[in-house]
Amino acid sequence: MPTISTGDKVLVTGANGFIAVWVVRKFLEKGYAVRGSVRSADKGKFLKEMFKSYGDKFELVVVEDITKEGAFDEAVKGVDAIAHTASPFYLDAASVDELIGPAVNGTTCILKSAAKNGQGVKRIVITSSCASVVEVGNDKVFTEKDWNELAIKEVKEQGDEASGLAKYFASKTLAEKAAWEFYEKNKSDVKWDLAVLNPPFVFGPIIHDVKGVDSLNTSARQWHDTVLVDGKPKDFLTTQGESWIDVRDVAEAHVLALEKEAAGGERIIISEGSFVWQDWIDAANSLSPSPIPSHTPLPVGYPGAGRTAKPPVVYDTAKEKRILDLKYHTKEETTRDILADFEKRGW
Ligand code: NDP
């Protein structure tokens, strides 16, 4: 399959989100044109301002309901590739449908629109998640062959009573499955192919429009509350965690997944490595001078206790190294940039 090259136009869905704004920025910096989709013109205002120096290389389209048949029929016209990031990510959903509906139907809608009207589309990259790979409680090294059947089972058996985590995990797993199923059924009729990225927890500085800590996206909020709010129990800090990746490396991965021929037809785990939450507290305290002097002293938790902790989840990233070969930010770099951003915001 042909891949994209500088000057091509990429549709980025959910362009106002934590990850997506970095994705848009990365494409623009590399010389691509971007059409960003948002749910309302209001939600796109800050993007217009942020990327105004790119002139007509950045445009916005409003797609009010991504689950409506034909939602993206107009948005896909004239683009060379699509990065589909829009999907709800919160862990306290009351119902299964509020997550699975937009995750699954949003994904199939964009693929259908691309099949119908995306004559110029060469590749679609979908922002899936390690949520669709990992099964909580299983100690193995997870690879791209693994699927989170456990979350689907929990949601099937317990419905709205399933845990918030299972609802979100199931939404991502079912959405990714739906994407591959659609592609397999239609690949002989479409000119594009599919690549899927599976990041674990994504952390990093914020450039999207956030009014305050309370409206931070899920992963950034968890990081903030762990590193800056004192009093987390030792057991939580030294046994709980996951794997992680810097948001700027996720953005780079989206570009590479569209540029690298070998990414076509692949789901790819992108992860810097594992963490327990104490590691981030240690990283914050290791920085001198502190990037956030307004928070002196920072919470210290249980210094060094993370170093001997068992990694909560381990992913095999051999495929990423072979195909994308990302240069990951370190925990210290990511921590420094997040804290410097918090300081500027007065958080
Ligand atoms: P954000 O909450 O910051 O952004 C989510 C984006 O999806 C927003 O543009 C949001 O639009 C849109 N969206 C949410 N719900 C709906 C809906 N019902 N209909 C249409 N659009 C919707 O989250 P992230 O940037 O963190 O997440 C982006 C993607 O990355 C998601 O697919 C998520 O699952 C995935 N991901 C995130 C990880 C992380 O740690 N952050 C880890 C792994 C994967 P609006 O602002 O209008 O609500």
Short mmCIF file of C-alpha atoms and ligand atoms in Angstrom, two decimals:
data_model
loop_
_atom_site.label_atom_id
_atom_site.label_comp_id
_atom_site.label_asym_id
_atom_site.label_seq_id
_atom_site.Cartn_x
_atom_site.Cartn_y
_atom_site.Cartn_z
CA MET A 1 0.00 0.00 0.00
CA PRO A 2 1.27 3.51 -0.71
CA THR A 3 1.94 5.54 2.42
CA ILE A 4 1.64 9.25 3.02
CA SER A 5 4.32 11.86 2.51
CA THR A 6 4.84 15.51 3.41
CA GLY A 7 2.16 17.79 2.00
CA ASP A 8 -0.59 15.16 2.23
CA LYS A 9 -3.71 15.95 4.22
CA VAL A 10 -4.66 13.97 7.34
CA LEU A 11 -8.05 13.93 9.04
CA VAL A 12 -7.61 13.76 12.83
CA THR A 13 -10.81 12.95 14.72
CA GLY A 14 -11.45 14.27 18.23
CA ALA A 15 -8.83 16.92 17.45
CA ASN A 16 -9.37 18.81 20.72
CA GLY A 17 -8.38 15.90 22.99
CA PHE A 18 -5.22 15.53 25.12
CA ILE A 19 -3.50 13.17 22.69
CA ALA A 20 -5.04 14.51 19.49
CA VAL A 21 -3.78 18.09 19.82
CA TRP A 22 -0.23 16.74 19.99
CA VAL A 23 -1.01 14.49 17.00
CA VAL A 24 -2.28 17.50 15.01
CA ARG A 25 0.75 19.55 16.02
CA LYS A 26 3.18 16.80 15.03
CA PHE A 27 1.63 16.39 11.58
CA LEU A 28 1.71 20.15 10.99
CA GLU A 29 5.31 20.42 12.16
CA LYS A 30 6.26 17.70 9.69
CA GLY A 31 4.70 19.55 6.78
CA TYR A 32 1.36 17.76 6.51
CA ALA A 33 -1.98 19.53 6.19
CA VAL A 34 -4.54 18.63 8.85
CA ARG A 35 -8.31 18.61 8.99
CA GLY A 36 -9.38 18.23 12.60
CA SER A 37 -12.84 17.06 13.57
CA VAL A 38 -14.51 18.33 16.74
CA ARG A 39 -18.03 17.99 18.15
CA SER A 40 -18.80 21.71 18.07
CA ALA A 41 -17.27 24.85 16.60
CA ASP A 42 -16.77 26.11 20.12
CA LYS A 43 -14.53 23.17 20.98
CA GLY A 44 -12.34 24.01 17.99
CA LYS A 45 -11.78 27.69 18.76
CA PHE A 46 -8.54 27.19 20.68
CA LEU A 47 -7.20 24.95 17.92
CA LYS A 48 -7.75 27.67 15.31
CA GLU A 49 -5.85 30.08 17.51
CA MET A 50 -3.07 27.61 18.35
CA PHE A 51 -2.40 26.64 14.73
CA LYS A 52 -3.13 29.94 13.00
CA SER A 53 0.47 30.26 11.80
CA TYR A 54 -0.15 27.22 9.58
CA GLY A 55 -2.78 29.15 7.57
CA ASP A 56 -4.92 26.95 5.37
CA LYS A 57 -2.83 23.90 6.21
CA PHE A 58 -5.05 23.52 9.27
CA GLU A 59 -8.82 23.37 8.97
CA LEU A 60 -11.65 22.27 11.22
CA VAL A 61 -14.77 20.27 10.55
CA VAL A 62 -17.65 19.80 12.97
CA VAL A 63 -18.98 16.25 13.33
CA GLU A 64 -21.62 16.51 16.03
CA ASP A 65 -22.39 12.83 16.43
CA ILE A 66 -19.66 10.40 15.38
CA THR A 67 -22.03 7.44 15.75
CA LYS A 68 -24.54 8.62 13.18
CA GLU A 69 -24.53 6.73 9.88
CA GLY A 70 -22.62 8.84 7.34
CA ALA A 71 -21.20 11.09 10.09
CA PHE A 72 -17.83 11.41 8.37
CA ASP A 73 -19.04 11.23 4.75
CA GLU A 74 -18.04 14.85 4.09
CA ALA A 75 -15.04 14.96 6.43
CA VAL A 76 -13.16 12.18 4.62
CA LYS A 77 -13.41 13.80 1.21
CA GLY A 78 -10.05 15.00 -0.08
CA VAL A 79 -7.89 13.58 2.68
CA ASP A 80 -4.97 11.20 2.15
CA ALA A 81 -5.09 9.52 5.54
CA ILE A 82 -7.06 9.40 8.76
CA ALA A 83 -6.03 9.27 12.41
CA HIS A 84 -9.06 8.23 14.45
CA THR A 85 -8.51 9.19 18.07
CA ALA A 86 -12.03 10.22 19.19
CA SER A 87 -13.38 7.92 21.87
CA PRO A 88 -14.57 8.45 25.43
CA PHE A 89 -11.99 7.73 28.12
CA TYR A 90 -13.25 7.85 31.68
CA LEU A 91 -13.43 5.17 34.33
CA ASP A 92 -16.68 6.02 36.09
CA ALA A 93 -19.24 5.40 33.37
CA ALA A 94 -22.67 4.59 34.74
CA SER A 95 -23.68 2.54 31.73
CA VAL A 96 -21.90 0.26 29.32
CA ASP A 97 -23.50 1.94 26.31
CA GLU A 98 -22.17 5.41 26.99
CA LEU A 99 -18.65 4.11 26.29
CA ILE A 100 -19.16 1.21 23.94
CA GLY A 101 -21.63 3.09 21.72
CA PRO A 102 -19.31 5.90 20.64
CA ALA A 103 -16.17 3.73 20.74
CA VAL A 104 -17.52 1.00 18.47
CA ASN A 105 -19.96 2.95 16.32
CA GLY A 106 -17.60 5.92 16.00
CA THR A 107 -14.96 3.54 14.65
CA THR A 108 -17.23 1.72 12.21
CA CYS A 109 -18.75 5.03 11.07
CA ILE A 110 -15.44 6.48 10.06
CA LEU A 111 -14.40 3.29 8.29
CA LYS A 112 -17.70 3.19 6.41
CA SER A 113 -17.35 6.83 5.38
CA ALA A 114 -13.78 6.19 4.26
CA ALA A 115 -14.93 3.18 2.23
CA LYS A 116 -17.67 5.24 0.63
CA ASN A 117 -16.13 8.67 0.08
CA GLY A 118 -12.44 8.39 0.93
CA GLN A 119 -11.15 7.80 -2.58
CA GLY A 120 -7.83 9.47 -1.74
CA VAL A 121 -7.32 7.71 1.59
CA LYS A 122 -4.22 5.52 1.69
CA ARG A 123 -4.17 4.47 5.32
CA ILE A 124 -6.21 4.80 8.51
CA VAL A 125 -4.53 4.68 11.90
CA ILE A 126 -6.70 4.03 14.92
CA THR A 127 -5.78 5.05 18.45
CA SER A 128 -6.67 1.88 20.27
CA SER A 129 -5.11 1.12 23.64
CA CYS A 130 -3.30 -1.48 25.69
CA ALA A 131 -6.76 -1.71 27.28
CA SER A 132 -7.63 -3.98 24.38
CA VAL A 133 -4.53 -6.13 24.98
CA VAL A 134 -3.99 -6.55 28.71
CA GLU A 135 -5.97 -8.80 31.01
CA VAL A 136 -5.73 -7.53 34.57
CA GLY A 137 -4.32 -10.15 36.94
CA ASN A 138 -2.52 -12.12 34.25
CA ASP A 139 1.26 -12.14 34.79
CA LYS A 140 2.42 -12.91 31.26
CA VAL A 141 4.35 -10.66 28.90
CA PHE A 142 1.62 -9.23 26.65
CA THR A 143 2.06 -9.03 22.89
CA GLU A 144 -0.04 -7.92 19.93
CA LYS A 145 -1.50 -11.44 19.81
CA ASP A 146 -3.33 -10.83 23.08
CA TRP A 147 -6.88 -9.53 23.38
CA ASN A 148 -8.69 -8.39 26.49
CA GLU A 149 -11.45 -10.99 26.46
CA LEU A 150 -11.81 -10.70 30.25
CA ALA A 151 -13.24 -7.17 30.09
CA ILE A 152 -15.71 -8.18 27.40
CA LYS A 153 -16.78 -11.13 29.55
CA GLU A 154 -17.23 -8.97 32.64
CA VAL A 155 -19.34 -6.47 30.76
CA LYS A 156 -21.43 -9.20 29.13
CA GLU A 157 -22.08 -10.89 32.46
CA GLN A 158 -22.56 -7.83 34.66
CA GLY A 159 -23.81 -5.15 32.27
CA ASP A 160 -23.92 -1.73 33.90
CA GLU A 161 -22.79 -3.33 37.20
CA ALA A 162 -19.37 -4.14 35.68
CA SER A 163 -16.46 -2.08 37.00
CA GLY A 164 -15.73 1.27 35.37
CA LEU A 165 -12.38 -0.11 34.27
CA ALA A 166 -13.99 -3.11 32.57
CA LYS A 167 -16.48 -0.84 30.76
CA TYR A 168 -13.68 1.31 29.34
CA PHE A 169 -11.46 -1.70 28.55
CA ALA A 170 -14.34 -3.45 26.81
CA SER A 171 -15.16 -0.33 24.79
CA LYS A 172 -11.61 -0.19 23.43
CA THR A 173 -11.39 -3.93 22.80
CA LEU A 174 -14.71 -4.10 20.99
CA ALA A 175 -13.93 -0.98 18.96
CA GLU A 176 -10.60 -2.39 17.82
CA LYS A 177 -12.15 -5.74 17.01
CA ALA A 178 -14.84 -3.97 14.99
CA ALA A 179 -12.17 -2.08 13.05
CA TRP A 180 -10.25 -5.23 12.08
CA GLU A 181 -13.47 -7.04 11.23
CA PHE A 182 -14.61 -4.20 8.96
CA TYR A 183 -11.22 -4.08 7.29
CA GLU A 184 -11.05 -7.83 6.72
CA LYS A 185 -14.53 -7.80 5.14
CA ASN A 186 -13.91 -4.81 2.92
CA LYS A 187 -10.20 -4.84 2.14
CA SER A 188 -10.65 -5.99 -1.44
CA ASP A 189 -12.97 -3.03 -2.11
CA VAL A 190 -10.98 -0.22 -0.51
CA LYS A 191 -7.67 1.38 -1.48
CA TRP A 192 -6.56 2.00 2.08
CA ASP A 193 -5.18 -0.26 4.75
CA LEU A 194 -5.36 -0.15 8.52
CA ALA A 195 -2.83 0.33 11.29
CA VAL A 196 -3.65 0.30 14.98
CA LEU A 197 -1.64 1.78 17.84
CA ASN A 198 -1.95 0.34 21.35
CA PRO A 199 -0.55 2.75 23.93
CA PRO A 200 -0.71 2.08 27.67
CA PHE A 201 -1.11 5.09 30.05
CA VAL A 202 -0.24 8.32 28.23
CA PHE A 203 1.34 11.15 30.20
CA GLY A 204 2.90 14.44 29.23
CA PRO A 205 2.46 18.18 29.07
CA ILE A 206 -0.96 19.51 28.20
CA ILE A 207 -1.65 21.72 25.21
CA HIS A 208 -5.39 21.12 24.87
CA ASP A 209 -8.01 23.44 26.29
CA VAL A 210 -8.38 22.62 29.99
CA LYS A 211 -10.07 24.98 32.41
CA GLY A 212 -8.58 23.45 35.55
CA VAL A 213 -7.39 20.28 37.26
CA ASP A 214 -10.99 19.08 37.57
CA SER A 215 -11.42 18.93 33.81
CA LEU A 216 -8.14 17.20 33.04
CA ASN A 217 -8.36 14.07 30.91
CA THR A 218 -8.25 10.77 32.83
CA SER A 219 -4.55 9.88 32.57
CA ALA A 220 -3.23 13.39 33.25
CA ARG A 221 -5.57 13.72 36.21
CA GLN A 222 -4.33 10.46 37.76
CA TRP A 223 -0.73 11.59 37.32
CA HIS A 224 -1.47 15.00 38.85
CA ASP A 225 -3.30 13.55 41.83
CA THR A 226 -0.56 11.02 42.54
CA VAL A 227 2.47 13.27 42.21
CA LEU A 228 1.11 16.50 43.69
CA VAL A 229 -1.43 15.31 46.26
CA ASP A 230 0.15 13.82 49.36
CA GLY A 231 -1.05 10.90 51.42
CA LYS A 232 -1.35 7.98 49.00
CA PRO A 233 -0.90 4.65 50.82
CA LYS A 234 2.34 2.70 50.37
CA ASP A 235 0.53 -0.28 48.97
CA PHE A 236 -0.99 1.84 46.20
CA LEU A 237 2.25 3.62 45.35
CA THR A 238 4.41 0.52 45.22
CA THR A 239 2.12 -2.10 43.71
CA GLN A 240 -0.23 -0.14 41.46
CA GLY A 241 0.76 1.17 38.06
CA GLU A 242 0.88 0.05 34.44
CA SER A 243 3.11 0.87 31.51
CA TRP A 244 3.34 4.32 29.99
CA ILE A 245 4.35 6.48 27.07
CA ASP A 246 4.88 10.23 26.65
CA VAL A 247 2.09 11.94 24.71
CA ARG A 248 4.64 13.41 22.26
CA ASP A 249 5.90 9.91 21.46
CA VAL A 250 2.30 8.80 20.87
CA ALA A 251 1.95 11.68 18.41
CA GLU A 252 5.17 10.68 16.64
CA ALA A 253 3.88 7.10 16.46
CA HIS A 254 0.74 8.30 14.63
CA VAL A 255 2.87 9.99 11.99
CA LEU A 256 5.15 6.98 11.61
CA ALA A 257 2.22 4.56 11.48
CA LEU A 258 0.98 6.43 8.42
CA GLU A 259 4.40 6.87 6.82
CA LYS A 260 5.92 3.42 7.30
CA GLU A 261 4.74 0.88 4.82
CA ALA A 262 5.36 -2.00 7.24
CA ALA A 263 2.81 -0.60 9.71
CA GLY A 264 -0.04 -1.50 7.35
CA GLY A 265 -2.16 -4.35 8.67
CA GLU A 266 -0.51 -4.25 12.10
CA ARG A 267 -1.58 -3.54 15.63
CA ILE A 268 1.44 -2.13 17.43
CA ILE A 269 2.03 -1.80 21.16
CA ILE A 270 3.85 1.47 21.87
CA SER A 271 5.24 1.65 25.40
CA GLU A 272 8.32 3.14 27.06
CA GLY A 273 8.13 0.68 29.94
CA SER A 274 6.34 -0.09 33.15
CA PHE A 275 5.91 1.97 36.30
CA VAL A 276 4.52 1.89 39.79
CA TRP A 277 3.21 5.28 40.91
CA GLN A 278 6.08 5.82 43.37
CA ASP A 279 8.44 6.03 40.36
CA TRP A 280 6.79 9.27 39.24
CA ILE A 281 7.06 10.76 42.73
CA ASP A 282 10.76 9.84 42.79
CA ALA A 283 11.25 11.33 39.31
CA ALA A 284 9.62 14.59 40.44
CA ASN A 285 11.84 14.78 43.53
CA SER A 286 15.00 14.02 41.54
CA LEU A 287 14.70 17.19 39.46
CA SER A 288 16.91 20.08 40.48
CA PRO A 289 16.01 22.87 40.37
CA SER A 290 12.37 21.92 40.83
CA PRO A 291 10.27 22.77 37.79
CA ILE A 292 7.37 23.49 40.18
CA PRO A 293 8.77 25.66 43.00
CA SER A 294 5.25 26.64 44.09
CA HIS A 295 4.89 23.07 45.42
CA THR A 296 7.80 22.89 47.86
CA PRO A 297 8.26 20.37 49.28
CA LEU A 298 6.69 17.88 46.89
CA PRO A 299 5.13 14.72 48.34
CA VAL A 300 7.86 12.08 48.72
CA GLY A 301 5.82 8.93 49.27
CA TYR A 302 8.20 6.06 49.97
CA PRO A 303 11.44 7.01 48.18
CA GLY A 304 13.04 4.20 46.19
CA ALA A 305 10.35 1.66 47.07
CA GLY A 306 9.32 1.45 43.43
CA ARG A 307 12.77 0.25 42.34
CA THR A 308 12.24 -3.20 43.82
CA ALA A 309 8.56 -3.41 42.95
CA LYS A 310 7.29 -6.03 40.56
CA PRO A 311 6.32 -4.34 37.26
CA PRO A 312 2.50 -4.35 37.21
CA VAL A 313 2.29 -5.05 33.46
CA VAL A 314 4.94 -5.97 30.91
CA TYR A 315 4.51 -5.53 27.16
CA ASP A 316 6.66 -6.90 24.40
CA THR A 317 7.53 -3.93 22.18
CA ALA A 318 9.65 -5.79 19.61
CA LYS A 319 7.19 -5.00 16.83
CA GLU A 320 7.29 -1.28 17.61
CA LYS A 321 11.09 -1.33 17.57
CA ARG A 322 11.11 -3.15 14.24
CA ILE A 323 8.55 -0.96 12.50
CA LEU A 324 8.42 2.45 14.19
CA ASP A 325 11.64 2.61 16.22
CA LEU A 326 10.45 5.38 18.53
CA LYS A 327 12.91 7.37 20.63
CA TYR A 328 11.05 7.49 23.93
CA HIS A 329 11.08 10.32 26.45
CA THR A 330 12.33 9.24 29.87
CA LYS A 331 10.26 9.48 33.06
CA GLU A 332 12.42 12.40 34.19
CA GLU A 333 11.96 14.33 30.93
CA THR A 334 8.22 13.78 30.93
CA THR A 335 7.94 14.68 34.61
CA ARG A 336 9.97 17.88 34.18
CA ASP A 337 7.79 19.06 31.28
CA ILE A 338 4.50 18.22 33.00
CA LEU A 339 5.50 19.99 36.20
CA ALA A 340 6.80 23.06 34.35
CA ASP A 341 3.44 23.24 32.57
CA PHE A 342 1.52 22.88 35.87
CA GLU A 343 3.66 25.66 37.37
CA LYS A 344 2.81 28.00 34.48
CA ARG A 345 -0.88 27.27 35.00
CA GLY A 346 -0.63 27.86 38.75
CA TRP A 347 -1.90 24.36 39.57
P1 NDP B 1 -9.50 13.03 25.88
O1 NDP B 1 -10.65 12.82 26.78
O2 NDP B 1 -8.59 14.16 26.15
O3 NDP B 1 -10.02 13.15 24.39
C1 NDP B 1 -11.03 12.33 23.90
C2 NDP B 1 -11.46 12.83 22.55
O4 NDP B 1 -12.51 11.98 22.09
C3 NDP B 1 -12.03 14.25 22.60
O5 NDP B 1 -11.84 14.91 21.40
C4 NDP B 1 -13.52 13.97 22.83
O6 NDP B 1 -14.37 15.00 22.35
C5 NDP B 1 -13.70 12.74 21.96
N1 NDP B 1 -14.88 12.03 22.44
C6 NDP B 1 -15.07 11.51 23.67
N2 NDP B 1 -16.31 10.98 23.75
C7 NDP B 1 -16.90 11.17 22.55
C8 NDP B 1 -18.16 10.85 22.02
N3 NDP B 1 -19.09 10.23 22.74
N4 NDP B 1 -18.43 11.22 20.76
C9 NDP B 1 -17.51 11.87 20.03
N5 NDP B 1 -16.30 12.20 20.46
C10 NDP B 1 -15.98 11.85 21.72
O7 NDP B 1 -8.74 11.65 25.89
P2 NDP B 1 -7.31 11.18 25.40
O8 NDP B 1 -6.68 12.19 24.54
O9 NDP B 1 -6.59 10.72 26.60
O10 NDP B 1 -7.71 9.91 24.54
C11 NDP B 1 -7.71 9.93 23.13
C12 NDP B 1 -7.73 8.51 22.63
O11 NDP B 1 -6.59 7.81 23.11
C13 NDP B 1 -8.95 7.70 23.08
O12 NDP B 1 -9.31 6.86 22.00
C14 NDP B 1 -8.41 6.86 24.24
O13 NDP B 1 -9.12 5.69 24.41
C15 NDP B 1 -6.99 6.60 23.73
N6 NDP B 1 -6.04 6.28 24.78
C16 NDP B 1 -5.76 7.18 25.78
C17 NDP B 1 -4.83 6.86 26.75
C18 NDP B 1 -4.44 7.82 27.84
O14 NDP B 1 -3.76 7.39 28.79
N7 NDP B 1 -4.82 9.09 27.77
C19 NDP B 1 -4.18 5.52 26.77
C20 NDP B 1 -4.50 4.69 25.65
C21 NDP B 1 -5.41 5.06 24.70
P3 NDP B 1 -15.09 16.01 23.38
O15 NDP B 1 -14.01 16.91 23.90
O16 NDP B 1 -16.08 16.71 22.54
O17 NDP B 1 -15.69 15.17 24.46
#
